[in-house]
mmCIF file of C-alpha atoms and ligand atoms in Angstrom:
data_model
loop_
_atom_site.group_PDB
_atom_site.id
_atom_site.type_symbol
_atom_site.label_atom_id
_atom_site.label_comp_id
_atom_site.label_asym_id
_atom_site.label_seq_id
_atom_site.Cartn_x
_atom_site.Cartn_y
_atom_site.Cartn_z
ATOM 1 C CA MET A 1 0.000 0.000 0.000
ATOM 2 C CA PRO A 2 1.541 3.383 -0.932
ATOM 3 C CA GLU A 3 1.992 5.652 2.060
ATOM 4 C CA ARG A 4 -0.122 8.755 2.516
ATOM 5 C CA LEU A 5 1.733 12.007 2.050
ATOM 6 C CA THR A 6 0.447 13.511 5.276
ATOM 7 C CA TRP A 7 0.614 11.876 8.696
ATOM 8 C CA CYS A 8 0.549 12.583 12.423
ATOM 9 C CA GLU A 9 3.285 11.581 14.821
ATOM 10 C CA VAL A 10 1.924 10.899 18.284
ATOM 11 C CA SER A 11 4.394 10.917 21.146
ATOM 12 C CA ALA A 12 3.686 8.015 23.490
ATOM 13 C CA GLY A 13 6.149 9.575 25.927
ATOM 14 C CA ALA A 14 4.093 12.773 26.056
ATOM 15 C CA LEU A 15 0.827 10.866 26.595
ATOM 16 C CA ARG A 16 2.427 8.839 29.387
ATOM 17 C CA SER A 17 3.865 11.917 31.025
ATOM 18 C CA ASN A 18 0.445 13.607 31.006
ATOM 19 C CA VAL A 19 -1.141 10.557 32.643
ATOM 20 C CA ARG A 20 1.528 10.636 35.348
ATOM 21 C CA GLU A 21 0.851 14.324 35.949
ATOM 22 C CA PHE A 22 -2.865 13.667 36.405
ATOM 23 C CA ARG A 23 -2.215 10.695 38.646
ATOM 24 C CA ARG A 24 -0.108 12.958 40.838
ATOM 25 C CA LEU A 25 -2.965 15.477 40.861
ATOM 26 C CA VAL A 26 -5.838 13.115 41.676
ATOM 27 C CA GLY A 27 -3.962 10.703 43.948
ATOM 28 C CA PRO A 28 -4.057 6.924 44.013
ATOM 29 C CA ALA A 29 -7.640 6.464 45.243
ATOM 30 C CA CYS A 30 -9.439 8.412 42.504
ATOM 31 C CA ARG A 31 -10.069 6.522 39.286
ATOM 32 C CA LEU A 32 -8.272 8.288 36.468
ATOM 33 C CA GLY A 33 -10.553 8.177 33.448
ATOM 34 C CA VAL A 34 -9.194 9.361 30.114
ATOM 35 C CA VAL A 35 -11.581 10.410 27.365
ATOM 36 C CA VAL A 36 -10.659 8.767 24.059
ATOM 37 C CA LYS A 37 -13.740 9.669 22.053
ATOM 38 C CA ALA A 38 -13.375 11.381 18.653
ATOM 39 C CA ASN A 39 -10.441 9.173 17.663
ATOM 40 C CA ALA A 40 -8.743 10.062 20.951
ATOM 41 C CA TYR A 41 -9.126 13.770 20.186
ATOM 42 C CA GLY A 42 -7.538 12.994 16.836
ATOM 43 C CA HIS A 43 -4.520 11.144 18.279
ATOM 44 C CA GLY A 44 -5.571 7.674 17.109
ATOM 45 C CA LEU A 45 -8.059 5.736 19.245
ATOM 46 C CA VAL A 46 -6.187 2.495 19.781
ATOM 47 C CA LEU A 47 -2.696 3.975 19.900
ATOM 48 C CA ALA A 48 -3.696 6.543 22.524
ATOM 49 C CA ALA A 49 -5.929 4.238 24.564
ATOM 50 C CA ARG A 50 -3.264 1.549 24.820
ATOM 51 C CA THR A 51 -0.661 4.103 25.881
ATOM 52 C CA PHE A 52 -2.947 5.656 28.513
ATOM 53 C CA VAL A 53 -3.765 2.265 30.013
ATOM 54 C CA ASP A 54 -0.097 1.213 30.044
ATOM 55 C CA ALA A 55 0.746 4.506 31.749
ATOM 56 C CA GLY A 56 -1.727 3.851 34.554
ATOM 57 C CA SER A 57 -5.093 5.339 33.654
ATOM 58 C CA ASP A 58 -7.919 3.291 35.199
ATOM 59 C CA LEU A 59 -10.647 3.649 32.629
ATOM 60 C CA LEU A 60 -11.374 4.828 29.122
ATOM 61 C CA CYS A 61 -14.350 7.025 28.268
ATOM 62 C CA VAL A 62 -15.835 6.777 24.769
ATOM 63 C CA ASN A 63 -18.833 8.370 23.162
ATOM 64 C CA ASP A 64 -20.495 5.299 21.687
ATOM 65 C CA LEU A 65 -20.381 1.534 21.407
ATOM 66 C CA TRP A 66 -18.685 1.622 18.027
ATOM 67 C CA GLU A 67 -15.608 3.097 19.696
ATOM 68 C CA ALA A 68 -15.840 0.602 22.555
ATOM 69 C CA ALA A 69 -15.960 -2.262 20.035
ATOM 70 C CA ARG A 70 -12.823 -0.994 18.326
ATOM 71 C CA LEU A 71 -10.996 -0.928 21.654
ATOM 72 C CA ARG A 72 -12.075 -4.469 22.533
ATOM 73 C CA GLU A 73 -11.152 -5.711 19.032
ATOM 74 C CA ALA A 74 -7.683 -4.276 19.602
ATOM 75 C CA GLY A 75 -7.422 -6.392 22.749
ATOM 76 C CA ILE A 76 -7.790 -3.511 25.209
ATOM 77 C CA GLU A 77 -9.404 -4.943 28.340
ATOM 78 C CA ALA A 78 -9.496 -1.816 30.528
ATOM 79 C CA PRO A 79 -12.865 -0.687 31.938
ATOM 80 C CA ILE A 80 -14.785 1.483 29.458
ATOM 81 C CA VAL A 81 -17.559 3.998 30.132
ATOM 82 C CA VAL A 82 -19.851 5.035 27.275
ATOM 83 C CA LEU A 83 -20.613 8.725 27.760
ATOM 84 C CA GLY A 84 -23.010 9.142 24.840
ATOM 85 C CA TRP A 85 -26.261 7.421 23.982
ATOM 86 C CA VAL A 86 -26.672 3.653 23.928
ATOM 87 C CA PRO A 87 -29.954 2.927 22.138
ATOM 88 C CA PRO A 88 -32.040 0.144 23.728
ATOM 89 C CA ALA A 89 -31.435 -1.951 20.590
ATOM 90 C CA GLN A 90 -27.681 -1.974 21.373
ATOM 91 C CA ALA A 91 -28.039 -3.109 24.993
ATOM 92 C CA ALA A 92 -26.949 -6.700 24.240
ATOM 93 C CA GLU A 93 -23.835 -5.382 22.503
ATOM 94 C CA ALA A 94 -23.114 -3.202 25.540
ATOM 95 C CA ALA A 95 -23.252 -6.326 27.700
ATOM 96 C CA GLY A 96 -20.999 -8.220 25.279
ATOM 97 C CA LEU A 97 -18.460 -5.399 25.264
ATOM 98 C CA ARG A 98 -18.472 -5.225 29.082
ATOM 99 C CA VAL A 99 -18.901 -1.459 29.211
ATOM 100 C CA ALA A 100 -20.423 0.818 31.817
ATOM 101 C CA VAL A 101 -23.151 3.063 30.449
ATOM 102 C CA VAL A 102 -24.194 6.609 31.275
ATOM 103 C CA ALA A 103 -27.996 6.438 31.374
ATOM 104 C CA TYR A 104 -30.774 8.990 31.694
ATOM 105 C CA ASP A 105 -33.657 7.129 30.180
ATOM 106 C CA ARG A 106 -35.884 4.408 31.634
ATOM 107 C CA ASP A 107 -36.150 2.491 28.347
ATOM 108 C CA VAL A 108 -32.386 2.248 28.130
ATOM 109 C CA VAL A 109 -32.079 1.074 31.733
ATOM 110 C CA LEU A 110 -34.780 -1.572 31.186
ATOM 111 C CA ALA A 111 -33.034 -2.793 28.015
ATOM 112 C CA LEU A 112 -29.675 -2.895 29.829
ATOM 113 C CA ASP A 113 -31.311 -4.906 32.621
ATOM 114 C CA ARG A 114 -32.555 -7.517 30.136
ATOM 115 C CA ALA A 115 -29.136 -7.655 28.463
ATOM 116 C CA GLY A 116 -27.334 -7.881 31.807
ATOM 117 C CA ARG A 117 -29.551 -10.741 32.933
ATOM 118 C CA ASP A 118 -29.061 -12.570 29.620
ATOM 119 C CA ALA A 119 -25.293 -12.128 29.928
ATOM 120 C CA GLY A 120 -25.349 -13.303 33.560
ATOM 121 C CA ARG A 121 -23.471 -10.168 34.634
ATOM 122 C CA PRO A 122 -25.055 -6.860 35.677
ATOM 123 C CA ILE A 123 -24.184 -3.830 33.567
ATOM 124 C CA GLU A 124 -22.679 -0.891 35.444
ATOM 125 C CA VAL A 125 -24.833 2.205 35.039
ATOM 126 C CA HIS A 126 -23.974 5.842 35.767
ATOM 127 C CA LEU A 127 -27.122 7.936 36.055
ATOM 128 C CA LYS A 128 -26.789 11.414 34.639
ATOM 129 C CA ILE A 129 -28.110 14.293 36.675
ATOM 130 C CA GLU A 130 -28.955 17.609 35.017
ATOM 131 C CA THR A 131 -27.100 20.416 36.760
ATOM 132 C CA GLY A 132 -27.282 23.183 34.176
ATOM 133 C CA THR A 133 -25.713 22.088 30.894
ATOM 134 C CA ASN A 134 -29.049 20.897 29.510
ATOM 135 C CA ARG A 135 -27.527 18.364 27.180
ATOM 136 C CA GLN A 136 -28.006 14.896 28.675
ATOM 137 C CA GLY A 137 -29.393 14.367 32.138
ATOM 138 C CA LEU A 138 -32.463 14.176 34.330
ATOM 139 C CA GLY A 139 -33.738 16.430 37.085
ATOM 140 C CA LEU A 140 -33.269 15.244 40.654
ATOM 141 C CA ALA A 141 -36.774 13.815 41.104
ATOM 142 C CA ASP A 142 -36.439 11.780 37.890
ATOM 143 C CA VAL A 143 -32.965 10.539 38.825
ATOM 144 C CA ARG A 144 -34.313 9.361 42.197
ATOM 145 C CA ASP A 145 -37.192 7.558 40.446
ATOM 146 C CA LEU A 146 -34.864 5.927 37.937
ATOM 147 C CA ALA A 147 -32.446 4.877 40.693
ATOM 148 C CA ALA A 148 -35.356 3.347 42.634
ATOM 149 C CA CYS A 149 -36.519 1.502 39.536
ATOM 150 C CA ALA A 150 -32.982 0.268 38.754
ATOM 151 C CA ALA A 151 -32.518 -0.980 42.317
ATOM 152 C CA SER A 152 -35.114 -3.658 41.639
ATOM 153 C CA LEU A 153 -33.430 -4.779 38.396
ATOM 154 C CA PRO A 154 -30.839 -7.540 38.779
ATOM 155 C CA GLY A 155 -29.323 -6.910 35.344
ATOM 156 C CA VAL A 156 -27.970 -3.447 36.182
ATOM 157 C CA ARG A 157 -25.931 -1.983 38.991
ATOM 158 C CA VAL A 158 -26.275 1.766 39.605
ATOM 159 C CA ALA A 159 -22.695 2.528 40.540
ATOM 160 C CA GLY A 160 -22.227 6.064 39.369
ATOM 161 C CA LEU A 161 -23.755 9.474 39.191
ATOM 162 C CA SER A 162 -22.378 11.854 36.605
ATOM 163 C CA THR A 163 -22.895 15.330 35.254
ATOM 164 C CA HIS A 164 -20.995 17.645 32.918
ATOM 165 C CA PHE A 165 -19.904 21.261 33.418
ATOM 166 C CA ALA A 166 -21.228 23.892 31.024
ATOM 167 C CA ASP A 167 -18.887 26.744 31.774
ATOM 168 C CA VAL A 168 -15.518 26.002 33.315
ATOM 169 C CA GLU A 169 -13.214 26.622 30.360
ATOM 170 C CA ASP A 170 -14.782 29.731 28.890
ATOM 171 C CA THR A 171 -14.430 31.949 31.913
ATOM 172 C CA THR A 172 -12.443 32.677 35.043
ATOM 173 C CA ASP A 173 -15.718 33.379 36.855
ATOM 174 C CA HIS A 174 -16.655 29.937 38.074
ATOM 175 C CA ALA A 175 -19.812 30.814 39.992
ATOM 176 C CA PHE A 176 -22.009 28.844 37.576
ATOM 177 C CA ALA A 177 -19.738 25.811 37.556
ATOM 178 C CA LYS A 178 -19.621 25.865 41.341
ATOM 179 C CA SER A 179 -23.424 25.924 41.410
ATOM 180 C CA GLN A 180 -23.371 22.793 39.217
ATOM 181 C CA LEU A 181 -20.996 21.153 41.663
ATOM 182 C CA ALA A 182 -23.359 22.066 44.521
ATOM 183 C CA ARG A 183 -26.345 20.586 42.662
ATOM 184 C CA PHE A 184 -24.364 17.429 42.022
ATOM 185 C CA ARG A 185 -23.528 17.120 45.725
ATOM 186 C CA GLU A 186 -27.196 17.607 46.642
ATOM 187 C CA ALA A 187 -28.120 14.789 44.279
ATOM 188 C CA VAL A 188 -25.482 12.496 45.806
ATOM 189 C CA GLU A 189 -26.888 13.212 49.268
ATOM 190 C CA ALA A 190 -30.482 12.671 48.144
ATOM 191 C CA LEU A 191 -29.594 9.328 46.582
ATOM 192 C CA ALA A 192 -27.656 8.316 49.694
ATOM 193 C CA ALA A 193 -30.762 9.146 51.745
ATOM 194 C CA ASP A 194 -32.716 6.852 49.397
ATOM 195 C CA GLY A 195 -30.227 4.086 50.145
ATOM 196 C CA VAL A 196 -28.433 4.206 46.767
ATOM 197 C CA ALA A 197 -24.760 3.473 47.391
ATOM 198 C CA LEU A 198 -22.620 5.151 44.754
ATOM 199 C CA ASP A 199 -18.956 4.304 44.311
ATOM 200 C CA ARG A 200 -18.441 5.900 40.896
ATOM 201 C CA ARG A 201 -19.423 9.570 41.358
ATOM 202 C CA ASN A 202 -17.818 11.515 38.505
ATOM 203 C CA LEU A 203 -18.113 14.953 36.959
ATOM 204 C CA ALA A 204 -14.679 16.520 36.438
ATOM 205 C CA ASN A 205 -13.396 17.222 32.933
ATOM 206 C CA SER A 206 -9.810 18.476 32.438
ATOM 207 C CA ALA A 207 -10.431 21.999 33.701
ATOM 208 C CA ALA A 208 -12.333 20.913 36.814
ATOM 209 C CA THR A 209 -9.748 18.207 37.531
ATOM 210 C CA ILE A 210 -6.962 20.774 37.326
ATOM 211 C CA LEU A 211 -8.741 23.480 39.299
ATOM 212 C CA TRP A 212 -10.796 21.738 41.980
ATOM 213 C CA PRO A 213 -9.682 18.766 44.064
ATOM 214 C CA GLU A 214 -13.198 18.705 45.563
ATOM 215 C CA ALA A 215 -14.563 17.806 42.116
ATOM 216 C CA HIS A 216 -12.409 14.667 41.775
ATOM 217 C CA MET A 217 -14.865 12.460 43.733
ATOM 218 C CA ASP A 218 -14.533 8.762 42.752
ATOM 219 C CA ALA A 219 -13.384 9.282 39.163
ATOM 220 C CA VAL A 220 -12.368 12.054 36.771
ATOM 221 C CA ARG A 221 -12.898 12.224 33.004
ATOM 222 C CA VAL A 222 -9.873 13.987 31.564
ATOM 223 C CA GLY A 223 -9.953 14.668 27.831
ATOM 224 C CA ILE A 224 -8.022 17.506 26.189
ATOM 225 C CA SER A 225 -5.302 17.768 28.824
ATOM 226 C CA ALA A 226 -4.395 14.093 28.638
ATOM 227 C CA TYR A 227 -3.197 14.993 25.133
ATOM 228 C CA GLY A 228 -1.073 17.799 26.533
ATOM 229 C CA MET A 229 -3.298 20.778 25.773
ATOM 230 C CA TRP A 230 -4.786 23.262 28.213
ATOM 231 C CA PRO A 231 -8.571 23.516 27.889
ATOM 232 C CA SER A 232 -8.321 27.299 27.414
ATOM 233 C CA LYS A 233 -6.359 30.414 28.335
ATOM 234 C CA GLU A 234 -8.917 31.096 31.041
ATOM 235 C CA THR A 235 -8.219 27.726 32.650
ATOM 236 C CA ARG A 236 -4.532 28.470 32.583
ATOM 237 C CA VAL A 237 -5.057 31.843 34.220
ATOM 238 C CA ALA A 238 -7.363 30.366 36.863
ATOM 239 C CA ALA A 239 -4.795 27.640 37.526
ATOM 240 C CA ALA A 240 -2.000 30.216 37.860
ATOM 241 C CA LEU A 241 -4.029 32.218 40.393
ATOM 242 C CA THR A 242 -4.208 29.164 42.632
ATOM 243 C CA GLN A 243 -0.716 27.819 41.855
ATOM 244 C CA ARG A 244 -2.267 24.829 40.133
ATOM 245 C CA ASP A 245 -0.438 25.628 36.892
ATOM 246 C CA ARG A 246 2.631 23.681 37.975
ATOM 247 C CA LEU A 247 1.089 20.837 36.061
ATOM 248 C CA VAL A 248 3.356 20.071 33.120
ATOM 249 C CA LEU A 249 1.360 19.182 30.024
ATOM 250 C CA ARG A 250 3.198 17.853 26.978
ATOM 251 C CA PRO A 251 1.378 18.161 23.632
ATOM 252 C CA ALA A 252 1.587 14.773 21.953
ATOM 253 C CA MET A 253 0.787 15.499 18.328
ATOM 254 C CA THR A 254 2.899 16.654 15.399
ATOM 255 C CA TRP A 255 1.113 16.854 12.054
ATOM 256 C CA LYS A 256 3.381 16.586 9.027
ATOM 257 C CA THR A 257 3.485 16.489 5.260
ATOM 258 C CA VAL A 258 6.152 16.905 2.573
ATOM 259 C CA ILE A 259 6.733 19.441 -0.172
ATOM 260 C CA ALA A 260 5.388 18.132 -3.493
ATOM 261 C CA GLN A 261 6.733 20.887 -5.744
ATOM 262 C CA VAL A 262 8.546 24.241 -5.556
ATOM 263 C CA LYS A 263 8.196 26.842 -8.275
ATOM 264 C CA THR A 264 8.664 30.550 -8.876
ATOM 265 C CA VAL A 265 5.498 32.544 -9.445
ATOM 266 C CA PRO A 266 6.224 35.910 -11.121
ATOM 267 C CA ALA A 267 5.174 39.204 -9.537
ATOM 268 C CA GLY A 268 1.523 40.120 -10.159
ATOM 269 C CA GLU A 269 0.251 36.529 -10.539
ATOM 270 C CA TYR A 270 -2.576 35.053 -8.505
ATOM 271 C CA VAL A 271 -2.345 31.932 -6.336
ATOM 272 C CA GLY A 272 -5.199 29.470 -5.946
ATOM 273 C CA TYR A 273 -8.998 29.380 -6.210
ATOM 274 C CA GLY A 274 -10.875 32.653 -6.191
ATOM 275 C CA ARG A 275 -7.594 34.538 -6.872
ATOM 276 C CA THR A 276 -7.559 35.653 -3.239
ATOM 277 C CA TYR A 277 -3.766 36.145 -3.169
ATOM 278 C CA ARG A 278 -1.636 38.061 -5.652
ATOM 279 C CA THR A 279 2.155 38.121 -5.559
ATOM 280 C CA THR A 280 3.820 41.512 -5.234
ATOM 281 C CA SER A 281 7.246 40.212 -6.258
ATOM 282 C CA ASP A 282 8.654 37.011 -7.710
ATOM 283 C CA THR A 283 7.627 34.417 -5.167
ATOM 284 C CA ARG A 284 8.748 30.851 -4.517
ATOM 285 C CA ILE A 285 5.667 28.788 -3.851
ATOM 286 C CA ALA A 286 5.755 25.276 -2.385
ATOM 287 C CA VAL A 287 2.769 23.030 -3.007
ATOM 288 C CA LEU A 288 1.886 20.696 -0.115
ATOM 289 C CA PRO A 289 -0.158 17.516 -0.611
ATOM 290 C CA VAL A 290 -2.620 18.162 2.234
ATOM 291 C CA GLY A 291 -5.952 19.955 2.226
ATOM 292 C CA TYR A 292 -9.316 20.356 3.855
ATOM 293 C CA TYR A 293 -10.140 16.716 3.082
ATOM 294 C CA ASP A 294 -7.401 15.858 5.596
ATOM 295 C CA GLY A 295 -8.754 18.341 8.147
ATOM 296 C CA TYR A 296 -6.561 21.324 7.270
ATOM 297 C CA ASP A 297 -9.215 23.980 7.784
ATOM 298 C CA ARG A 298 -10.182 25.901 4.643
ATOM 299 C CA GLY A 299 -11.020 28.931 6.768
ATOM 300 C CA VAL A 300 -7.510 29.563 8.117
ATOM 301 C CA ALA A 301 -6.332 33.162 7.902
ATOM 302 C CA GLY A 302 -2.638 33.989 8.180
ATOM 303 C CA ALA A 303 -1.606 30.376 8.796
ATOM 304 C CA HIS A 304 2.016 29.218 8.715
ATOM 305 C CA VAL A 305 3.761 25.922 8.314
ATOM 306 C CA LEU A 306 7.304 25.077 9.422
ATOM 307 C CA ILE A 307 10.000 23.960 7.009
ATOM 308 C CA GLY A 308 13.401 23.222 8.512
ATOM 309 C CA GLY A 309 12.443 25.285 11.555
ATOM 310 C CA GLN A 310 11.409 28.316 9.481
ATOM 311 C CA ARG A 311 7.932 29.710 9.083
ATOM 312 C CA ALA A 312 6.315 29.791 5.649
ATOM 313 C CA GLN A 313 2.932 31.471 5.185
ATOM 314 C CA VAL A 314 -0.051 29.865 3.473
ATOM 315 C CA ARG A 315 -0.943 31.728 0.272
ATOM 316 C CA GLY A 316 -4.353 31.678 -1.400
ATOM 317 C CA ARG A 317 -7.156 29.348 -0.425
ATOM 318 C CA VAL A 318 -6.658 25.928 1.104
ATOM 319 C CA CYS A 319 -7.769 23.369 -1.533
ATOM 320 C CA MET A 320 -9.339 19.960 -0.991
ATOM 321 C CA ASP A 321 -5.983 18.142 -1.222
ATOM 322 C CA MET A 322 -3.388 20.901 -1.579
ATOM 323 C CA VAL A 323 -2.049 23.954 0.188
ATOM 324 C CA MET A 324 0.339 26.522 -1.278
ATOM 325 C CA VAL A 325 2.911 28.213 0.960
ATOM 326 C CA ASP A 326 5.424 30.990 0.385
ATOM 327 C CA VAL A 327 9.004 29.700 0.650
ATOM 328 C CA THR A 328 10.719 32.780 -0.800
ATOM 329 C CA ASP A 329 12.523 33.192 2.535
ATOM 330 C CA VAL A 330 13.229 29.490 2.946
ATOM 331 C CA PRO A 331 15.828 29.187 0.199
ATOM 332 C CA GLY A 332 16.705 25.556 0.887
ATOM 333 C CA ALA A 333 13.122 24.285 0.500
ATOM 334 C CA ARG A 334 12.894 21.451 -2.045
ATOM 335 C CA ALA A 335 10.401 18.827 -3.163
ATOM 336 C CA GLY A 336 10.419 15.938 -0.687
ATOM 337 C CA ASP A 337 11.318 18.099 2.343
ATOM 338 C CA GLU A 338 9.356 17.489 5.513
ATOM 339 C CA VAL A 339 6.839 20.149 6.567
ATOM 340 C CA VAL A 340 5.333 20.569 10.025
ATOM 341 C CA LEU A 341 1.717 21.723 9.908
ATOM 342 C CA MET A 342 1.311 21.580 13.682
ATOM 343 C CA GLY A 343 3.979 20.839 16.257
ATOM 344 C CA ALA A 344 7.656 21.695 16.614
ATOM 345 C CA SER A 345 10.422 22.106 14.055
ATOM 346 C CA GLY A 346 13.785 23.490 15.150
ATOM 347 C CA ASP A 347 13.128 26.330 17.570
ATOM 348 C CA GLU A 348 9.655 27.039 16.209
ATOM 349 C CA THR A 349 6.351 25.514 17.282
ATOM 350 C CA ILE A 350 2.875 25.765 15.857
ATOM 351 C CA THR A 351 0.541 24.887 18.701
ATOM 352 C CA ALA A 352 -3.000 23.609 18.298
ATOM 353 C CA GLU A 353 -4.058 26.852 19.983
ATOM 354 C CA GLN A 354 -2.260 28.954 17.374
ATOM 355 C CA PHE A 355 -3.796 26.892 14.587
ATOM 356 C CA ALA A 356 -7.186 27.313 16.256
ATOM 357 C CA GLY A 357 -6.684 31.086 16.220
ATOM 358 C CA TRP A 358 -6.069 31.005 12.451
ATOM 359 C CA ALA A 359 -9.101 28.812 11.919
ATOM 360 C CA GLY A 360 -11.394 30.719 14.280
ATOM 361 C CA THR A 361 -12.025 27.710 16.498
ATOM 362 C CA ILE A 362 -10.646 25.909 19.566
ATOM 363 C CA ASN A 363 -7.797 23.424 20.024
ATOM 364 C CA TYR A 364 -10.351 20.612 20.617
ATOM 365 C CA GLU A 365 -11.719 21.026 17.103
ATOM 366 C CA VAL A 366 -8.319 21.366 15.430
ATOM 367 C CA THR A 367 -7.030 17.973 16.548
ATOM 368 C CA THR A 368 -10.316 16.065 16.368
ATOM 369 C CA ARG A 369 -10.932 17.265 12.812
ATOM 370 C CA ILE A 370 -7.738 15.735 11.418
ATOM 371 C CA ALA A 371 -9.218 13.047 9.195
ATOM 372 C CA GLU A 372 -9.028 9.425 10.296
ATOM 373 C CA SER A 373 -7.516 8.639 6.886
ATOM 374 C CA VAL A 374 -4.372 10.523 7.985
ATOM 375 C CA PRO A 375 -2.127 7.828 9.509
ATOM 376 C CA ARG A 376 -1.130 8.170 13.165
ATOM 377 C CA ARG A 377 2.410 6.975 13.828
ATOM 378 C CA GLU A 378 3.628 6.342 17.335
ATOM 379 C CA VAL A 379 6.911 7.998 18.199
ATOM 380 C CA PRO A 380 8.774 7.999 21.535
HETATM 381 C C1 PLP B 1 -19.209 13.991 29.156
HETATM 382 C C2 PLP B 1 -17.796 14.457 28.982
HETATM 383 N N1 PLP B 1 -16.921 14.265 29.969
HETATM 384 C C3 PLP B 1 -15.644 14.659 29.871
HETATM 385 C C4 PLP B 1 -15.182 15.295 28.730
HETATM 386 C C5 PLP B 1 -13.749 15.741 28.655
HETATM 387 O O1 PLP B 1 -13.647 17.134 28.618
HETATM 388 P P1 PLP B 1 -12.230 17.844 28.442
HETATM 389 O O2 PLP B 1 -11.740 17.445 27.091
HETATM 390 O O3 PLP B 1 -12.522 19.287 28.534
HETATM 391 O O4 PLP B 1 -11.369 17.327 29.514
HETATM 392 C C6 PLP B 1 -16.068 15.521 27.675
HETATM 393 C C7 PLP B 1 -15.600 16.208 26.473
HETATM 394 O O5 PLP B 1 -16.261 16.690 25.631
HETATM 395 C C8 PLP B 1 -17.415 15.091 27.803
HETATM 396 O O6 PLP B 1 -18.314 15.293 26.829
#
């Protein structure tokens, strides 16, 4: 099979180091869950999951059963929690894959009960309480009802309560997030009063895990920061204010391609679709075999790539499978040379956050949007 001309290098050492940092933060008793949905935030589902488990994470969080099946097929036996929706029709597969399921729907719990009984092993369920995100989740009265119903079902075990923060990363004013934490605690107490024993209370994403030890509870669900990225500038500032920024996060991904062609475009010529860029002097243009099909955002403005540690600016529109960059000031650039689209080269680094700024989005979207057809190669 011919190799693709764009690929991502994923540093297993960086992923491991991030897991160690979070273990230090949450301590030995808290279950360290790492979120590997969305192709492990673009880092390669199996590669990243295996590395996280080897490095000491306790459980893997996925969005759906399809991802869980891929992990099991790859021989990964670690506990898995499905954060997204499991339709009742997939309950038997959930039992077969030995996953825990976040549930907020009676029909799903009843289907899981049947599947758990058929499999001869109860399915672990985490009920989702609504605390203000209004995405998944039930109000307190409904959670209590569902917990009471589940208590009589031998095919499920209500082990966890979960919720998700709406507004930790986007602000340094955490009053709303703290009110969600308070509502979560109230729900835990109400369920305890009902006799529901929970040993898997979980709500903390990366930002909450970094900022609030009181949010760690029985398990955390760390996504973006397990890959070495801060959730946002605001989180970094909030962490600095409380000296919690000593956490060392190592970005794990470098996205690369090669130069396909270098040519001189005379002064006054246009470059690319829509003629959005016109040269003002004779310009050396390198054509790169990567485009928006691969996840290189068509909307980037002012983007650079790195060639031999030097920056070269994108010229004209990003095409489906090609990008043109200005290498006038990179005299050594030749066809076949390696190009860094994101990551480090020499003394220069293009971070996911910088790329996100060019694309008008967030680091989460930049790495998750790199197409699955782009190979992920493990590097030390
Ligand atoms: C339910 C849930 N938990 C945890 C996470 C991880 O969040 P983060 O990547 O900010 O750590 C996500 C991410 O979207 C999520 O949807």
